[in-house]
Amino acid sequence: MASYEDIKRRVQARDPEHAAKRTRAFLLGSVVLTLALYFLPYLWQPGFYLGLPLIWLSTLVHELGHGFTAALLGAEFDKFVMYPDASGAATWSAGASFGPLRRALVAAGGLVGPAIVAALGFALARKPKPAQVTLLVGLFALAAIAVIVVRNGFGWAFVAGLGLIIGLLATRERPEVAQVGLVFLSTQLAMSVFSRGDYLFMEYADTAQGQMPSDVSQMADALFGPYWLWGGLCGLFSVLVLGLGLLIFFRGFEGLRRLAHGSGHDSAG
């Protein structure tokens, strides 16, 4: 026989207003916690280590954005490595026919990857059950990534640790736990668009493998114009994609349809 609390939860789950308040609370809590982790090192130096895994997460998605974009455009995603200093590299290979436009898109894939994944996460975290399924899919994806492309010890350790956390969140009896987890992870990636936004306007990047041309420099070399132009365009694209994901999170796909068709009201005359 169901307890009073179980019945209460089921009734609340069917109440759209209660569900909307809950999802807003999840997002607000995630933002507050994220900001606290970002600012903690300024108040307490060891606090830097608490926020470091969040930076590793953005590095993972950034580099996988390069690799998967290359694969989608016909290249080979050879390997992925990442290091404790939050640098990383996705190595890919392609033939001579892989022209400058596709090379520029591969460079852009890493820059806009966190925003795209965050927007998808927000859209799918609107309801508990889809959020749970999303985390389960993410768990299997991380397992495949670890086997197929990760090629160093720290990369394996971080992907395995992230997979363990996602697995724990996704397999809880209450899908709301997965929803909280997905909102939190999406918030981290969304915030990284701004906290690491200075990289969009750097000509060179200092990595564990030495100083290399930044992604925006590679885009400028492949196409035209100054590197900061492409940094600005990638930043603008990221903000627009994040806005789209948050619109769906708060208003559902119906809100997206209304945006596409104007206010959603017919005008007379």
PDB file of C-alpha atoms in Angstrom:
ATOM      1  CA  MET A   1       0.000   0.000   0.000  1.00  0.00           C
ATOM      2  CA  ALA A   2       1.351   3.421  -0.992  1.00  0.00           C
ATOM      3  CA  SER A   3       2.283   5.789   1.818  1.00  0.00           C
ATOM      4  CA  TYR A   4       0.903   9.307   2.162  1.00  0.00           C
ATOM      5  CA  GLU A   5       4.228  10.762   0.967  1.00  0.00           C
ATOM      6  CA  ASP A   6       4.219   8.537  -2.152  1.00  0.00           C
ATOM      7  CA  ILE A   7       0.672   9.615  -3.014  1.00  0.00           C
ATOM      8  CA  LYS A   8       1.569  13.262  -2.414  1.00  0.00           C
ATOM      9  CA  ARG A   9       4.585  12.989  -4.728  1.00  0.00           C
ATOM     10  CA  ARG A  10       2.494  11.430  -7.488  1.00  0.00           C
ATOM     11  CA  VAL A  11      -0.139  14.152  -7.257  1.00  0.00           C
ATOM     12  CA  GLN A  12       2.521  16.865  -7.340  1.00  0.00           C
ATOM     13  CA  ALA A  13       4.247  15.217 -10.308  1.00  0.00           C
ATOM     14  CA  ARG A  14       1.007  15.549 -12.295  1.00  0.00           C
ATOM     15  CA  ASP A  15       0.620  19.219 -11.342  1.00  0.00           C
ATOM     16  CA  PRO A  16       2.220  21.352 -14.117  1.00  0.00           C
ATOM     17  CA  GLU A  17       2.578  24.403 -11.851  1.00  0.00           C
ATOM     18  CA  HIS A  18       4.372  22.396  -9.165  1.00  0.00           C
ATOM     19  CA  ALA A  19       6.634  20.766 -11.771  1.00  0.00           C
ATOM     20  CA  ALA A  20       7.518  24.190 -13.212  1.00  0.00           C
ATOM     21  CA  LYS A  21       8.385  25.557  -9.770  1.00  0.00           C
ATOM     22  CA  ARG A  22      10.532  22.498  -9.076  1.00  0.00           C
ATOM     23  CA  THR A  23      12.527  22.797 -12.311  1.00  0.00           C
ATOM     24  CA  ARG A  24      13.102  26.524 -11.702  1.00  0.00           C
ATOM     25  CA  ALA A  25      14.302  25.726  -8.194  1.00  0.00           C
ATOM     26  CA  PHE A  26      16.693  23.100  -9.589  1.00  0.00           C
ATOM     27  CA  LEU A  27      18.181  25.623 -12.009  1.00  0.00           C
ATOM     28  CA  LEU A  28      18.475  28.386  -9.412  1.00  0.00           C
ATOM     29  CA  GLY A  29      20.156  26.017  -6.962  1.00  0.00           C
ATOM     30  CA  SER A  30      22.599  24.853  -9.652  1.00  0.00           C
ATOM     31  CA  VAL A  31      23.535  28.420 -10.563  1.00  0.00           C
ATOM     32  CA  VAL A  32      24.069  29.416  -6.920  1.00  0.00           C
ATOM     33  CA  LEU A  33      26.206  26.355  -6.222  1.00  0.00           C
ATOM     34  CA  THR A  34      28.238  26.882  -9.390  1.00  0.00           C
ATOM     35  CA  LEU A  35      28.903  30.544  -8.586  1.00  0.00           C
ATOM     36  CA  ALA A  36      29.918  29.559  -5.056  1.00  0.00           C
ATOM     37  CA  LEU A  37      32.427  27.043  -6.434  1.00  0.00           C
ATOM     38  CA  TYR A  38      33.829  29.638  -8.849  1.00  0.00           C
ATOM     39  CA  PHE A  39      34.274  32.316  -6.175  1.00  0.00           C
ATOM     40  CA  LEU A  40      35.345  30.035  -3.328  1.00  0.00           C
ATOM     41  CA  PRO A  41      39.067  30.033  -4.325  1.00  0.00           C
ATOM     42  CA  TYR A  42      39.174  33.829  -3.826  1.00  0.00           C
ATOM     43  CA  LEU A  43      38.074  33.346  -0.216  1.00  0.00           C
ATOM     44  CA  TRP A  44      39.742  30.028   0.531  1.00  0.00           C
ATOM     45  CA  GLN A  45      42.630  28.961  -1.689  1.00  0.00           C
ATOM     46  CA  PRO A  46      42.129  25.170  -1.356  1.00  0.00           C
ATOM     47  CA  GLY A  47      38.597  25.753  -2.665  1.00  0.00           C
ATOM     48  CA  PHE A  48      40.132  25.805  -6.147  1.00  0.00           C
ATOM     49  CA  TYR A  49      40.347  22.027  -6.027  1.00  0.00           C
ATOM     50  CA  LEU A  50      36.608  21.700  -5.374  1.00  0.00           C
ATOM     51  CA  GLY A  51      35.796  23.538  -8.595  1.00  0.00           C
ATOM     52  CA  LEU A  52      38.515  21.916 -10.700  1.00  0.00           C
ATOM     53  CA  PRO A  53      36.352  18.909 -11.774  1.00  0.00           C
ATOM     54  CA  LEU A  54      33.905  21.386 -13.319  1.00  0.00           C
ATOM     55  CA  ILE A  55      36.723  22.790 -15.458  1.00  0.00           C
ATOM     56  CA  TRP A  56      37.710  19.243 -16.445  1.00  0.00           C
ATOM     57  CA  LEU A  57      34.112  18.658 -17.536  1.00  0.00           C
ATOM     58  CA  SER A  58      34.187  21.647 -19.892  1.00  0.00           C
ATOM     59  CA  THR A  59      37.572  20.502 -21.246  1.00  0.00           C
ATOM     60  CA  LEU A  60      36.129  17.053 -21.960  1.00  0.00           C
ATOM     61  CA  VAL A  61      33.147  18.440 -23.873  1.00  0.00           C
ATOM     62  CA  HIS A  62      35.316  21.027 -25.659  1.00  0.00           C
ATOM     63  CA  GLU A  63      37.769  18.459 -26.994  1.00  0.00           C
ATOM     64  CA  LEU A  64      35.085  15.914 -27.844  1.00  0.00           C
ATOM     65  CA  GLY A  65      33.369  18.716 -29.771  1.00  0.00           C
ATOM     66  CA  HIS A  66      36.470  18.916 -31.987  1.00  0.00           C
ATOM     67  CA  GLY A  67      36.690  15.163 -32.424  1.00  0.00           C
ATOM     68  CA  PHE A  68      33.036  14.480 -33.135  1.00  0.00           C
ATOM     69  CA  THR A  69      32.773  17.429 -35.537  1.00  0.00           C
ATOM     70  CA  ALA A  70      35.742  16.030 -37.449  1.00  0.00           C
ATOM     71  CA  ALA A  71      34.124  12.584 -37.565  1.00  0.00           C
ATOM     72  CA  LEU A  72      30.788  14.020 -38.746  1.00  0.00           C
ATOM     73  CA  LEU A  73      32.587  15.867 -41.555  1.00  0.00           C
ATOM     74  CA  GLY A  74      34.346  12.728 -42.798  1.00  0.00           C
ATOM     75  CA  ALA A  75      37.654  12.722 -40.889  1.00  0.00           C
ATOM     76  CA  GLU A  76      38.976  10.128 -38.434  1.00  0.00           C
ATOM     77  CA  PHE A  77      38.737  10.906 -34.711  1.00  0.00           C
ATOM     78  CA  ASP A  78      41.998   9.226 -33.684  1.00  0.00           C
ATOM     79  CA  LYS A  79      42.402   9.924 -29.966  1.00  0.00           C
ATOM     80  CA  PHE A  80      41.589  12.165 -27.039  1.00  0.00           C
ATOM     81  CA  VAL A  81      43.803  13.066 -24.067  1.00  0.00           C
ATOM     82  CA  MET A  82      43.326  15.420 -21.119  1.00  0.00           C
ATOM     83  CA  TYR A  83      45.546  16.473 -18.231  1.00  0.00           C
ATOM     84  CA  PRO A  84      45.154  17.618 -14.600  1.00  0.00           C
ATOM     85  CA  ASP A  85      45.882  21.246 -15.570  1.00  0.00           C
ATOM     86  CA  ALA A  86      42.581  21.162 -17.545  1.00  0.00           C
ATOM     87  CA  SER A  87      44.280  21.163 -20.950  1.00  0.00           C
ATOM     88  CA  GLY A  88      43.500  18.503 -23.507  1.00  0.00           C
ATOM     89  CA  ALA A  89      43.702  17.586 -27.161  1.00  0.00           C
ATOM     90  CA  ALA A  90      41.571  15.764 -29.700  1.00  0.00           C
ATOM     91  CA  THR A  91      43.659  14.322 -32.526  1.00  0.00           C
ATOM     92  CA  TRP A  92      42.025  13.727 -35.887  1.00  0.00           C
ATOM     93  CA  SER A  93      43.244  12.968 -39.389  1.00  0.00           C
ATOM     94  CA  ALA A  94      41.909  13.533 -42.889  1.00  0.00           C
ATOM     95  CA  GLY A  95      43.000  13.456 -46.493  1.00  0.00           C
ATOM     96  CA  ALA A  96      43.912  16.348 -48.775  1.00  0.00           C
ATOM     97  CA  SER A  97      40.273  16.747 -49.819  1.00  0.00           C
ATOM     98  CA  PHE A  98      39.396  17.900 -46.283  1.00  0.00           C
ATOM     99  CA  GLY A  99      39.275  21.577 -47.221  1.00  0.00           C
ATOM    100  CA  PRO A 100      39.678  24.786 -45.186  1.00  0.00           C
ATOM    101  CA  LEU A 101      35.958  25.204 -44.463  1.00  0.00           C
ATOM    102  CA  ARG A 102      35.734  21.794 -42.825  1.00  0.00           C
ATOM    103  CA  ARG A 103      38.944  22.452 -40.873  1.00  0.00           C
ATOM    104  CA  ALA A 104      37.466  25.700 -39.601  1.00  0.00           C
ATOM    105  CA  LEU A 105      34.268  23.894 -38.570  1.00  0.00           C
ATOM    106  CA  VAL A 106      36.307  21.337 -36.609  1.00  0.00           C
ATOM    107  CA  ALA A 107      38.013  24.190 -34.742  1.00  0.00           C
ATOM    108  CA  ALA A 108      34.621  25.784 -34.050  1.00  0.00           C
ATOM    109  CA  GLY A 109      33.151  22.480 -32.863  1.00  0.00           C
ATOM    110  CA  GLY A 110      35.141  22.602 -29.653  1.00  0.00           C
ATOM    111  CA  LEU A 111      34.284  26.236 -28.964  1.00  0.00           C
ATOM    112  CA  VAL A 112      30.525  25.841 -29.308  1.00  0.00           C
ATOM    113  CA  GLY A 113      30.361  22.221 -28.075  1.00  0.00           C
ATOM    114  CA  PRO A 114      29.745  23.055 -24.373  1.00  0.00           C
ATOM    115  CA  ALA A 115      26.904  25.440 -25.266  1.00  0.00           C
ATOM    116  CA  ILE A 116      25.239  22.899 -27.574  1.00  0.00           C
ATOM    117  CA  VAL A 117      25.457  20.096 -25.005  1.00  0.00           C
ATOM    118  CA  ALA A 118      24.220  22.430 -22.240  1.00  0.00           C
ATOM    119  CA  ALA A 119      21.243  23.537 -24.359  1.00  0.00           C
ATOM    120  CA  LEU A 120      20.311  19.920 -25.133  1.00  0.00           C
ATOM    121  CA  GLY A 121      20.676  19.093 -21.448  1.00  0.00           C
ATOM    122  CA  PHE A 122      18.334  21.904 -20.421  1.00  0.00           C
ATOM    123  CA  ALA A 123      15.762  20.917 -23.052  1.00  0.00           C
ATOM    124  CA  LEU A 124      15.787  17.269 -21.942  1.00  0.00           C
ATOM    125  CA  ALA A 125      15.846  18.103 -18.212  1.00  0.00           C
ATOM    126  CA  ARG A 126      12.425  19.746 -18.368  1.00  0.00           C
ATOM    127  CA  LYS A 127      10.795  16.524 -17.141  1.00  0.00           C
ATOM    128  CA  PRO A 128      12.218  13.828 -14.821  1.00  0.00           C
ATOM    129  CA  LYS A 129      11.808  10.742 -17.011  1.00  0.00           C
ATOM    130  CA  PRO A 130      13.468  12.148 -20.163  1.00  0.00           C
ATOM    131  CA  ALA A 131      16.269  13.451 -17.917  1.00  0.00           C
ATOM    132  CA  GLN A 132      16.808   9.946 -16.546  1.00  0.00           C
ATOM    133  CA  VAL A 133      16.917   8.436 -20.042  1.00  0.00           C
ATOM    134  CA  THR A 134      19.336  11.169 -21.155  1.00  0.00           C
ATOM    135  CA  LEU A 135      21.769  10.333 -18.349  1.00  0.00           C
ATOM    136  CA  LEU A 136      21.582   6.628 -19.176  1.00  0.00           C
ATOM    137  CA  VAL A 137      22.408   7.398 -22.815  1.00  0.00           C
ATOM    138  CA  GLY A 138      25.243   9.613 -21.602  1.00  0.00           C
ATOM    139  CA  LEU A 139      26.586   6.764 -19.461  1.00  0.00           C
ATOM    140  CA  PHE A 140      26.808   4.389 -22.434  1.00  0.00           C
ATOM    141  CA  ALA A 141      28.304   7.149 -24.577  1.00  0.00           C
ATOM    142  CA  LEU A 142      31.059   7.763 -22.016  1.00  0.00           C
ATOM    143  CA  ALA A 143      31.814   4.034 -21.881  1.00  0.00           C
ATOM    144  CA  ALA A 144      32.183   3.955 -25.676  1.00  0.00           C
ATOM    145  CA  ILE A 145      34.350   7.084 -25.644  1.00  0.00           C
ATOM    146  CA  ALA A 146      36.648   5.592 -23.001  1.00  0.00           C
ATOM    147  CA  VAL A 147      37.188   2.461 -25.079  1.00  0.00           C
ATOM    148  CA  ILE A 148      37.416   3.994 -28.548  1.00  0.00           C
ATOM    149  CA  VAL A 149      39.235   7.328 -28.279  1.00  0.00           C
ATOM    150  CA  VAL A 150      40.620   8.076 -24.779  1.00  0.00           C
ATOM    151  CA  ARG A 151      44.351   7.405 -24.774  1.00  0.00           C
ATOM    152  CA  ASN A 152      45.878   8.533 -21.483  1.00  0.00           C
ATOM    153  CA  GLY A 153      45.538   7.603 -17.840  1.00  0.00           C
ATOM    154  CA  PHE A 154      44.087  10.849 -16.530  1.00  0.00           C
ATOM    155  CA  GLY A 155      41.547  10.921 -19.362  1.00  0.00           C
ATOM    156  CA  TRP A 156      40.415   7.376 -18.534  1.00  0.00           C
ATOM    157  CA  ALA A 157      40.214   8.196 -14.811  1.00  0.00           C
ATOM    158  CA  PHE A 158      38.102  11.309 -15.334  1.00  0.00           C
ATOM    159  CA  VAL A 159      35.744   9.722 -17.878  1.00  0.00           C
ATOM    160  CA  ALA A 160      35.316   6.700 -15.576  1.00  0.00           C
ATOM    161  CA  GLY A 161      34.629   8.920 -12.559  1.00  0.00           C
ATOM    162  CA  LEU A 162      32.125  11.021 -14.485  1.00  0.00           C
ATOM    163  CA  GLY A 163      30.450   7.870 -15.761  1.00  0.00           C
ATOM    164  CA  LEU A 164      30.152   6.534 -12.213  1.00  0.00           C
ATOM    165  CA  ILE A 165      28.472   9.729 -11.008  1.00  0.00           C
ATOM    166  CA  ILE A 166      26.088   9.801 -13.968  1.00  0.00           C
ATOM    167  CA  GLY A 167      25.285   6.124 -13.466  1.00  0.00           C
ATOM    168  CA  LEU A 168      24.430   6.695  -9.801  1.00  0.00           C
ATOM    169  CA  LEU A 169      22.167   9.612 -10.686  1.00  0.00           C
ATOM    170  CA  ALA A 170      20.460   7.771 -13.554  1.00  0.00           C
ATOM    171  CA  THR A 171      19.659   4.587 -11.644  1.00  0.00           C
ATOM    172  CA  ARG A 172      17.955   6.115  -8.604  1.00  0.00           C
ATOM    173  CA  GLU A 173      14.368   5.031  -8.062  1.00  0.00           C
ATOM    174  CA  ARG A 174      13.084   8.597  -8.252  1.00  0.00           C
ATOM    175  CA  PRO A 175      13.773  10.147 -11.705  1.00  0.00           C
ATOM    176  CA  GLU A 176      13.791  13.608 -10.095  1.00  0.00           C
ATOM    177  CA  VAL A 177      17.312  12.781  -8.892  1.00  0.00           C
ATOM    178  CA  ALA A 178      18.420  12.397 -12.512  1.00  0.00           C
ATOM    179  CA  GLN A 179      16.655  15.645 -13.365  1.00  0.00           C
ATOM    180  CA  VAL A 180      18.595  17.525 -10.682  1.00  0.00           C
ATOM    181  CA  GLY A 181      21.838  15.959 -11.915  1.00  0.00           C
ATOM    182  CA  LEU A 182      21.206  16.845 -15.553  1.00  0.00           C
ATOM    183  CA  VAL A 183      20.280  20.439 -14.683  1.00  0.00           C
ATOM    184  CA  PHE A 184      23.461  20.757 -12.618  1.00  0.00           C
ATOM    185  CA  LEU A 185      25.720  19.339 -15.354  1.00  0.00           C
ATOM    186  CA  SER A 186      24.073  21.533 -17.992  1.00  0.00           C
ATOM    187  CA  THR A 187      24.547  24.580 -15.768  1.00  0.00           C
ATOM    188  CA  GLN A 188      28.268  23.823 -15.456  1.00  0.00           C
ATOM    189  CA  LEU A 189      28.684  23.712 -19.222  1.00  0.00           C
ATOM    190  CA  ALA A 190      26.574  26.839 -19.695  1.00  0.00           C
ATOM    191  CA  MET A 191      28.636  28.780 -17.142  1.00  0.00           C
ATOM    192  CA  SER A 192      31.888  27.601 -18.754  1.00  0.00           C
ATOM    193  CA  VAL A 193      30.874  29.460 -21.922  1.00  0.00           C
ATOM    194  CA  PHE A 194      31.350  32.670 -19.920  1.00  0.00           C
ATOM    195  CA  SER A 195      33.992  31.694 -17.344  1.00  0.00           C
ATOM    196  CA  ARG A 196      36.331  30.506 -20.096  1.00  0.00           C
ATOM    197  CA  GLY A 197      35.161  33.034 -22.662  1.00  0.00           C
ATOM    198  CA  ASP A 198      38.550  34.763 -22.730  1.00  0.00           C
ATOM    199  CA  TYR A 199      39.852  31.824 -24.775  1.00  0.00           C
ATOM    200  CA  LEU A 200      37.667  33.011 -27.650  1.00  0.00           C
ATOM    201  CA  PHE A 201      39.954  36.042 -27.995  1.00  0.00           C
ATOM    202  CA  MET A 202      43.372  34.429 -27.579  1.00  0.00           C
ATOM    203  CA  GLU A 203      45.752  33.976 -30.488  1.00  0.00           C
ATOM    204  CA  TYR A 204      47.678  31.178 -28.772  1.00  0.00           C
ATOM    205  CA  ALA A 205      46.845  28.522 -26.189  1.00  0.00           C
ATOM    206  CA  ASP A 206      49.243  27.222 -23.534  1.00  0.00           C
ATOM    207  CA  THR A 207      48.763  23.475 -23.122  1.00  0.00           C
ATOM    208  CA  ALA A 208      50.590  20.550 -21.525  1.00  0.00           C
ATOM    209  CA  GLN A 209      52.015  19.940 -25.017  1.00  0.00           C
ATOM    210  CA  GLY A 210      53.363  23.501 -25.318  1.00  0.00           C
ATOM    211  CA  GLN A 211      52.087  26.715 -26.897  1.00  0.00           C
ATOM    212  CA  MET A 212      49.833  26.147 -29.915  1.00  0.00           C
ATOM    213  CA  PRO A 213      47.625  28.325 -32.154  1.00  0.00           C
ATOM    214  CA  SER A 214      44.216  28.733 -30.532  1.00  0.00           C
ATOM    215  CA  ASP A 215      41.050  27.421 -32.131  1.00  0.00           C
ATOM    216  CA  VAL A 216      40.032  30.879 -33.349  1.00  0.00           C
ATOM    217  CA  SER A 217      43.501  31.371 -34.871  1.00  0.00           C
ATOM    218  CA  GLN A 218      43.054  28.107 -36.757  1.00  0.00           C
ATOM    219  CA  MET A 219      39.684  29.336 -38.011  1.00  0.00           C
ATOM    220  CA  ALA A 220      41.195  32.624 -39.192  1.00  0.00           C
ATOM    221  CA  ASP A 221      44.055  30.796 -40.941  1.00  0.00           C
ATOM    222  CA  ALA A 222      41.619  28.435 -42.673  1.00  0.00           C
ATOM    223  CA  LEU A 223      39.177  31.147 -43.728  1.00  0.00           C
ATOM    224  CA  PHE A 224      39.789  34.899 -43.505  1.00  0.00           C
ATOM    225  CA  GLY A 225      39.788  37.828 -41.112  1.00  0.00           C
ATOM    226  CA  PRO A 226      41.281  38.308 -37.629  1.00  0.00           C
ATOM    227  CA  TYR A 227      41.018  35.595 -34.991  1.00  0.00           C
ATOM    228  CA  TRP A 228      38.919  37.782 -32.672  1.00  0.00           C
ATOM    229  CA  LEU A 229      36.190  38.030 -35.327  1.00  0.00           C
ATOM    230  CA  TRP A 230      35.659  34.260 -35.200  1.00  0.00           C
ATOM    231  CA  GLY A 231      35.843  34.320 -31.412  1.00  0.00           C
ATOM    232  CA  GLY A 232      33.046  36.856 -31.306  1.00  0.00           C
ATOM    233  CA  LEU A 233      30.895  34.875 -33.751  1.00  0.00           C
ATOM    234  CA  CYS A 234      31.392  31.627 -31.817  1.00  0.00           C
ATOM    235  CA  GLY A 235      30.535  33.426 -28.578  1.00  0.00           C
ATOM    236  CA  LEU A 236      27.368  34.901 -30.080  1.00  0.00           C
ATOM    237  CA  PHE A 237      26.328  31.510 -31.454  1.00  0.00           C
ATOM    238  CA  SER A 238      26.895  29.917 -28.025  1.00  0.00           C
ATOM    239  CA  VAL A 239      24.738  32.525 -26.268  1.00  0.00           C
ATOM    240  CA  LEU A 240      21.918  32.080 -28.799  1.00  0.00           C
ATOM    241  CA  VAL A 241      21.991  28.291 -28.468  1.00  0.00           C
ATOM    242  CA  LEU A 242      21.960  28.528 -24.671  1.00  0.00           C
ATOM    243  CA  GLY A 243      19.020  30.917 -24.837  1.00  0.00           C
ATOM    244  CA  LEU A 244      17.140  28.438 -27.011  1.00  0.00           C
ATOM    245  CA  GLY A 245      17.809  25.594 -24.575  1.00  0.00           C
ATOM    246  CA  LEU A 246      16.663  27.682 -21.595  1.00  0.00           C
ATOM    247  CA  LEU A 247      13.529  28.748 -23.467  1.00  0.00           C
ATOM    248  CA  ILE A 248      12.592  25.092 -23.936  1.00  0.00           C
ATOM    249  CA  PHE A 249      13.499  24.334 -20.311  1.00  0.00           C
ATOM    250  CA  PHE A 250      11.139  27.007 -18.974  1.00  0.00           C
ATOM    251  CA  ARG A 251       8.362  26.993 -21.572  1.00  0.00           C
ATOM    252  CA  GLY A 252       8.637  23.671 -23.376  1.00  0.00           C
ATOM    253  CA  PHE A 253       8.634  23.108 -27.110  1.00  0.00           C
ATOM    254  CA  GLU A 254       5.340  25.003 -27.272  1.00  0.00           C
ATOM    255  CA  GLY A 255       7.268  28.135 -26.282  1.00  0.00           C
ATOM    256  CA  LEU A 256       9.695  27.456 -29.117  1.00  0.00           C
ATOM    257  CA  ARG A 257       6.840  27.143 -31.601  1.00  0.00           C
ATOM    258  CA  ARG A 258       5.355  30.427 -30.380  1.00  0.00           C
ATOM    259  CA  LEU A 259       8.708  32.131 -30.821  1.00  0.00           C
ATOM    260  CA  ALA A 260       8.976  30.776 -34.374  1.00  0.00           C
ATOM    261  CA  HIS A 261       5.461  31.976 -35.262  1.00  0.00           C
ATOM    262  CA  GLY A 262       5.488  35.307 -33.460  1.00  0.00           C
ATOM    263  CA  SER A 263       3.435  35.919 -30.340  1.00  0.00           C
ATOM    264  CA  GLY A 264       1.084  33.025 -31.087  1.00  0.00           C
ATOM    265  CA  HIS A 265      -1.973  35.346 -31.387  1.00  0.00           C
ATOM    266  CA  ASP A 266      -3.843  36.112 -34.574  1.00  0.00           C
ATOM    267  CA  SER A 267      -4.135  39.817 -35.420  1.00  0.00           C
ATOM    268  CA  ALA A 268      -7.381  41.158 -36.728  1.00  0.00           C
ATOM    269  CA  GLY A 269      -7.461  43.345 -39.832  1.00  0.00           C
TER     270      GLY A 269
END
